[in-house]
């Protein structure tokens, strides 16, 4: 569903909140953002979104609520489906790459489970435009972090995801 910013500004508060929760499942973020309507333009909305997210981060429960809105990448079959187009777009790929891709996908599934076991929340990353190998590299680079560092990393990635979803929702992306 795409709306104009003007349409969004005129929604009932409950409807606007419900719509925002499709972009980020933090109730504190959505409620705070709705309270700042009307927005003059998409940049004004994004600035208020960033500020609302900054406030929401003061409570770990708000972050976990937002992270829970993402599916866990842990099923090998769903990972193969997600990254199937990546191998098609790589013209230089050789015939043996399919086996390597399966290995990457299996490693990504295992890494996601290891991450969840260590931190208690799923691996959050702005995935747009990233291959399975890039995702695995990011996951492996972040898994040695301590809880506080990784919570901050995941929160920053969540904000990038939310900003893109808002832009798509309002036809600005």
PDB file of C-alpha atoms in Angstrom:
ATOM      1  CA  UNK A   1       0.000   0.000   0.000  1.00  0.00           C
ATOM      2  CA  UNK A   2       1.413   3.362  -1.046  1.00  0.00           C
ATOM      3  CA  UNK A   3       0.131   6.649   0.256  1.00  0.00           C
ATOM      4  CA  UNK A   4       0.960  10.235  -0.359  1.00  0.00           C
ATOM      5  CA  UNK A   5       2.405  12.121   2.573  1.00  0.00           C
ATOM      6  CA  UNK A   6      -0.744  14.239   2.633  1.00  0.00           C
ATOM      7  CA  UNK A   7      -2.908  11.109   2.900  1.00  0.00           C
ATOM      8  CA  UNK A   8      -0.709   9.799   5.694  1.00  0.00           C
ATOM      9  CA  UNK A   9      -0.941  13.092   7.562  1.00  0.00           C
ATOM     10  CA  UNK A  10      -4.746  12.879   7.496  1.00  0.00           C
ATOM     11  CA  UNK A  11      -5.113   9.302   8.749  1.00  0.00           C
ATOM     12  CA  UNK A  12      -6.670   8.721  12.142  1.00  0.00           C
ATOM     13  CA  UNK A  13      -3.913   8.237  14.745  1.00  0.00           C
ATOM     14  CA  UNK A  14      -4.687   4.525  15.171  1.00  0.00           C
ATOM     15  CA  UNK A  15      -4.593   3.971  11.407  1.00  0.00           C
ATOM     16  CA  UNK A  16      -1.348   5.906  11.030  1.00  0.00           C
ATOM     17  CA  UNK A  17       0.224   3.932  13.882  1.00  0.00           C
ATOM     18  CA  UNK A  18      -0.912   0.652  12.369  1.00  0.00           C
ATOM     19  CA  UNK A  19       0.580   1.632   9.033  1.00  0.00           C
ATOM     20  CA  UNK A  20       3.883   2.666  10.609  1.00  0.00           C
ATOM     21  CA  UNK A  21       4.084  -0.679  12.390  1.00  0.00           C
ATOM     22  CA  UNK A  22       4.445  -2.271   8.940  1.00  0.00           C
ATOM     23  CA  UNK A  23       7.718  -0.334   8.615  1.00  0.00           C
ATOM     24  CA  UNK A  24       9.028  -0.972  12.138  1.00  0.00           C
ATOM     25  CA  UNK A  25       7.281  -2.983  14.838  1.00  0.00           C
ATOM     26  CA  UNK A  26       8.381  -0.766  17.730  1.00  0.00           C
ATOM     27  CA  UNK A  27       5.175   0.609  19.228  1.00  0.00           C
ATOM     28  CA  UNK A  28       7.108   3.374  21.029  1.00  0.00           C
ATOM     29  CA  UNK A  29       8.662   4.529  17.733  1.00  0.00           C
ATOM     30  CA  UNK A  30       5.361   4.452  15.823  1.00  0.00           C
ATOM     31  CA  UNK A  31       3.413   6.241  18.551  1.00  0.00           C
ATOM     32  CA  UNK A  32       6.056   8.941  18.882  1.00  0.00           C
ATOM     33  CA  UNK A  33       6.221   9.470  15.120  1.00  0.00           C
ATOM     34  CA  UNK A  34       2.451   9.753  14.768  1.00  0.00           C
ATOM     35  CA  UNK A  35       2.412  12.443  17.456  1.00  0.00           C
ATOM     36  CA  UNK A  36       4.545  14.712  15.242  1.00  0.00           C
ATOM     37  CA  UNK A  37       2.182  14.836  12.272  1.00  0.00           C
ATOM     38  CA  UNK A  38       1.643  16.611   9.989  1.00  0.00           C
ATOM     39  CA  UNK A  39       4.946  16.329   8.172  1.00  0.00           C
ATOM     40  CA  UNK A  40       5.867  18.942   5.594  1.00  0.00           C
ATOM     41  CA  UNK A  41       7.824  16.572   3.331  1.00  0.00           C
ATOM     42  CA  UNK A  42       9.521  13.179   3.342  1.00  0.00           C
ATOM     43  CA  UNK A  43      12.764  14.609   4.747  1.00  0.00           C
ATOM     44  CA  UNK A  44      10.828  16.089   7.668  1.00  0.00           C
ATOM     45  CA  UNK A  45       9.193  12.693   8.280  1.00  0.00           C
ATOM     46  CA  UNK A  46      12.561  10.904   8.137  1.00  0.00           C
ATOM     47  CA  UNK A  47      14.128  13.382  10.569  1.00  0.00           C
ATOM     48  CA  UNK A  48      11.287  12.812  13.019  1.00  0.00           C
ATOM     49  CA  UNK A  49      11.572   9.064  12.461  1.00  0.00           C
ATOM     50  CA  UNK A  50      15.286   9.186  13.310  1.00  0.00           C
ATOM     51  CA  UNK A  51      14.521  11.185  16.458  1.00  0.00           C
ATOM     52  CA  UNK A  52      11.721   8.825  17.490  1.00  0.00           C
ATOM     53  CA  UNK A  53      14.034   5.848  16.917  1.00  0.00           C
ATOM     54  CA  UNK A  54      16.731   7.509  19.002  1.00  0.00           C
ATOM     55  CA  UNK A  55      14.232   7.854  21.859  1.00  0.00           C
ATOM     56  CA  UNK A  56      13.012   4.280  21.441  1.00  0.00           C
ATOM     57  CA  UNK A  57      16.582   2.989  21.754  1.00  0.00           C
ATOM     58  CA  UNK A  58      16.733   4.110  25.376  1.00  0.00           C
ATOM     59  CA  UNK A  59      14.770   0.972  26.239  1.00  0.00           C
ATOM     60  CA  UNK A  60      16.085  -2.411  25.093  1.00  0.00           C
ATOM     61  CA  UNK A  61      12.541  -3.795  25.052  1.00  0.00           C
ATOM     62  CA  UNK A  62      11.664  -1.298  22.290  1.00  0.00           C
ATOM     63  CA  UNK A  63      14.597  -2.532  20.233  1.00  0.00           C
ATOM     64  CA  UNK A  64      13.702  -6.174  20.728  1.00  0.00           C
ATOM     65  CA  UNK A  65      10.107  -5.410  19.768  1.00  0.00           C
ATOM     66  CA  UNK A  66      11.372  -3.896  16.503  1.00  0.00           C
ATOM     67  CA  UNK A  67      13.754  -6.796  15.842  1.00  0.00           C
ATOM     68  CA  UNK A  68      10.930  -9.285  16.389  1.00  0.00           C
ATOM     69  CA  UNK A  69       9.238  -7.823  13.320  1.00  0.00           C
ATOM     70  CA  UNK A  70      11.836  -9.484  11.089  1.00  0.00           C
ATOM     71  CA  UNK A  71      11.791 -13.114  10.033  1.00  0.00           C
ATOM     72  CA  UNK A  72      14.758 -15.108  11.227  1.00  0.00           C
ATOM     73  CA  UNK A  73      17.023 -16.170   8.426  1.00  0.00           C
ATOM     74  CA  UNK A  74      17.635 -19.717   9.440  1.00  0.00           C
ATOM     75  CA  UNK A  75      15.906 -21.965   6.972  1.00  0.00           C
ATOM     76  CA  UNK A  76      18.266 -23.166   4.244  1.00  0.00           C
ATOM     77  CA  UNK A  77      15.460 -23.493   1.671  1.00  0.00           C
ATOM     78  CA  UNK A  78      14.258 -19.925   2.247  1.00  0.00           C
ATOM     79  CA  UNK A  79      17.843 -18.660   2.028  1.00  0.00           C
ATOM     80  CA  UNK A  80      18.341 -20.439  -1.310  1.00  0.00           C
ATOM     81  CA  UNK A  81      15.165 -18.799  -2.598  1.00  0.00           C
ATOM     82  CA  UNK A  82      16.196 -15.368  -1.297  1.00  0.00           C
ATOM     83  CA  UNK A  83      19.602 -15.443  -2.976  1.00  0.00           C
ATOM     84  CA  UNK A  84      18.739 -17.432  -6.111  1.00  0.00           C
ATOM     85  CA  UNK A  85      18.793 -14.321  -8.302  1.00  0.00           C
ATOM     86  CA  UNK A  86      22.239 -13.356  -7.020  1.00  0.00           C
ATOM     87  CA  UNK A  87      23.899 -16.285  -8.759  1.00  0.00           C
ATOM     88  CA  UNK A  88      21.963 -15.596 -11.962  1.00  0.00           C
ATOM     89  CA  UNK A  89      23.250 -12.025 -12.078  1.00  0.00           C
ATOM     90  CA  UNK A  90      26.903 -13.012 -11.699  1.00  0.00           C
ATOM     91  CA  UNK A  91      27.941 -13.567 -15.322  1.00  0.00           C
ATOM     92  CA  UNK A  92      31.455 -14.679 -14.391  1.00  0.00           C
ATOM     93  CA  UNK A  93      30.239 -17.463 -12.126  1.00  0.00           C
ATOM     94  CA  UNK A  94      31.595 -20.883 -12.968  1.00  0.00           C
ATOM     95  CA  UNK A  95      29.778 -24.192 -12.826  1.00  0.00           C
ATOM     96  CA  UNK A  96      31.179 -25.127  -9.409  1.00  0.00           C
ATOM     97  CA  UNK A  97      29.781 -21.988  -7.808  1.00  0.00           C
ATOM     98  CA  UNK A  98      26.428 -23.627  -7.138  1.00  0.00           C
ATOM     99  CA  UNK A  99      28.036 -25.910  -4.560  1.00  0.00           C
ATOM    100  CA  UNK A 100      29.862 -22.952  -3.018  1.00  0.00           C
ATOM    101  CA  UNK A 101      26.615 -20.991  -2.886  1.00  0.00           C
ATOM    102  CA  UNK A 102      24.953 -23.852  -1.021  1.00  0.00           C
ATOM    103  CA  UNK A 103      27.851 -23.814   1.435  1.00  0.00           C
ATOM    104  CA  UNK A 104      27.495 -20.066   1.923  1.00  0.00           C
ATOM    105  CA  UNK A 105      23.782 -20.413   2.492  1.00  0.00           C
ATOM    106  CA  UNK A 106      24.269 -23.238   4.984  1.00  0.00           C
ATOM    107  CA  UNK A 107      26.932 -21.183   6.789  1.00  0.00           C
ATOM    108  CA  UNK A 108      24.587 -18.186   6.851  1.00  0.00           C
ATOM    109  CA  UNK A 109      21.789 -20.284   8.344  1.00  0.00           C
ATOM    110  CA  UNK A 110      24.135 -21.654  11.010  1.00  0.00           C
ATOM    111  CA  UNK A 111      25.599 -18.220  11.692  1.00  0.00           C
ATOM    112  CA  UNK A 112      22.144 -16.765  12.172  1.00  0.00           C
ATOM    113  CA  UNK A 113      21.334 -19.452  14.729  1.00  0.00           C
ATOM    114  CA  UNK A 114      24.661 -18.896  16.508  1.00  0.00           C
ATOM    115  CA  UNK A 115      23.954 -15.161  16.576  1.00  0.00           C
ATOM    116  CA  UNK A 116      20.484 -15.697  18.044  1.00  0.00           C
ATOM    117  CA  UNK A 117      21.889 -18.062  20.658  1.00  0.00           C
ATOM    118  CA  UNK A 118      24.578 -15.564  21.664  1.00  0.00           C
ATOM    119  CA  UNK A 119      22.617 -12.296  21.652  1.00  0.00           C
ATOM    120  CA  UNK A 120      19.008 -13.367  22.188  1.00  0.00           C
ATOM    121  CA  UNK A 121      17.772 -11.542  19.083  1.00  0.00           C
ATOM    122  CA  UNK A 122      18.075 -12.169  15.375  1.00  0.00           C
ATOM    123  CA  UNK A 123      20.791 -10.783  13.123  1.00  0.00           C
ATOM    124  CA  UNK A 124      19.560  -7.428  11.797  1.00  0.00           C
ATOM    125  CA  UNK A 125      21.261  -5.933   8.762  1.00  0.00           C
ATOM    126  CA  UNK A 126      20.229  -3.604   5.950  1.00  0.00           C
ATOM    127  CA  UNK A 127      20.252  -6.325   3.316  1.00  0.00           C
ATOM    128  CA  UNK A 128      19.209  -4.390   0.222  1.00  0.00           C
ATOM    129  CA  UNK A 129      21.685  -5.118  -2.563  1.00  0.00           C
ATOM    130  CA  UNK A 130      23.793  -7.561  -0.558  1.00  0.00           C
ATOM    131  CA  UNK A 131      24.660 -11.063  -1.715  1.00  0.00           C
ATOM    132  CA  UNK A 132      24.544 -14.119   0.526  1.00  0.00           C
ATOM    133  CA  UNK A 133      28.351 -13.997   0.815  1.00  0.00           C
ATOM    134  CA  UNK A 134      28.296 -10.333   1.826  1.00  0.00           C
ATOM    135  CA  UNK A 135      25.635 -11.102   4.430  1.00  0.00           C
ATOM    136  CA  UNK A 136      27.724 -13.971   5.773  1.00  0.00           C
ATOM    137  CA  UNK A 137      30.825 -11.775   5.929  1.00  0.00           C
ATOM    138  CA  UNK A 138      28.909  -9.131   7.887  1.00  0.00           C
ATOM    139  CA  UNK A 139      27.460 -11.726  10.227  1.00  0.00           C
ATOM    140  CA  UNK A 140      30.871 -13.273  10.913  1.00  0.00           C
ATOM    141  CA  UNK A 141      32.389  -9.826  11.518  1.00  0.00           C
ATOM    142  CA  UNK A 142      29.685  -8.908  14.033  1.00  0.00           C
ATOM    143  CA  UNK A 143      29.260 -12.155  15.978  1.00  0.00           C
ATOM    144  CA  UNK A 144      32.405 -11.617  18.133  1.00  0.00           C
ATOM    145  CA  UNK A 145      30.912  -8.346  19.468  1.00  0.00           C
ATOM    146  CA  UNK A 146      29.628  -7.981  23.003  1.00  0.00           C
ATOM    147  CA  UNK A 147      25.907  -7.608  23.649  1.00  0.00           C
ATOM    148  CA  UNK A 148      25.887  -3.817  24.014  1.00  0.00           C
ATOM    149  CA  UNK A 149      27.898  -3.247  20.839  1.00  0.00           C
ATOM    150  CA  UNK A 150      25.745  -5.618  18.855  1.00  0.00           C
ATOM    151  CA  UNK A 151      22.527  -4.129  20.166  1.00  0.00           C
ATOM    152  CA  UNK A 152      23.740  -0.717  18.944  1.00  0.00           C
ATOM    153  CA  UNK A 153      24.763  -2.183  15.562  1.00  0.00           C
ATOM    154  CA  UNK A 154      21.406  -3.892  15.120  1.00  0.00           C
ATOM    155  CA  UNK A 155      19.575  -0.694  16.121  1.00  0.00           C
ATOM    156  CA  UNK A 156      21.494   1.310  13.496  1.00  0.00           C
ATOM    157  CA  UNK A 157      20.696  -1.293  10.834  1.00  0.00           C
ATOM    158  CA  UNK A 158      17.040  -1.324  11.912  1.00  0.00           C
ATOM    159  CA  UNK A 159      16.880   2.435  11.382  1.00  0.00           C
ATOM    160  CA  UNK A 160      18.237   2.080   7.821  1.00  0.00           C
ATOM    161  CA  UNK A 161      15.600  -0.565   7.092  1.00  0.00           C
ATOM    162  CA  UNK A 162      12.851   1.579   8.587  1.00  0.00           C
ATOM    163  CA  UNK A 163      13.868   4.644   6.577  1.00  0.00           C
ATOM    164  CA  UNK A 164      13.737   2.659   3.330  1.00  0.00           C
ATOM    165  CA  UNK A 165      10.355   1.169   4.228  1.00  0.00           C
ATOM    166  CA  UNK A 166       8.959   4.619   5.007  1.00  0.00           C
ATOM    167  CA  UNK A 167      10.195   5.937   1.672  1.00  0.00           C
ATOM    168  CA  UNK A 168       8.600   3.002  -0.143  1.00  0.00           C
ATOM    169  CA  UNK A 169       5.344   3.381   1.792  1.00  0.00           C
ATOM    170  CA  UNK A 170       5.104   7.037   0.813  1.00  0.00           C
ATOM    171  CA  UNK A 171       6.259   6.546  -2.757  1.00  0.00           C
ATOM    172  CA  UNK A 172       9.588   8.315  -2.230  1.00  0.00           C
ATOM    173  CA  UNK A 173      11.888   5.381  -3.002  1.00  0.00           C
TER     174      UNK A 173
END
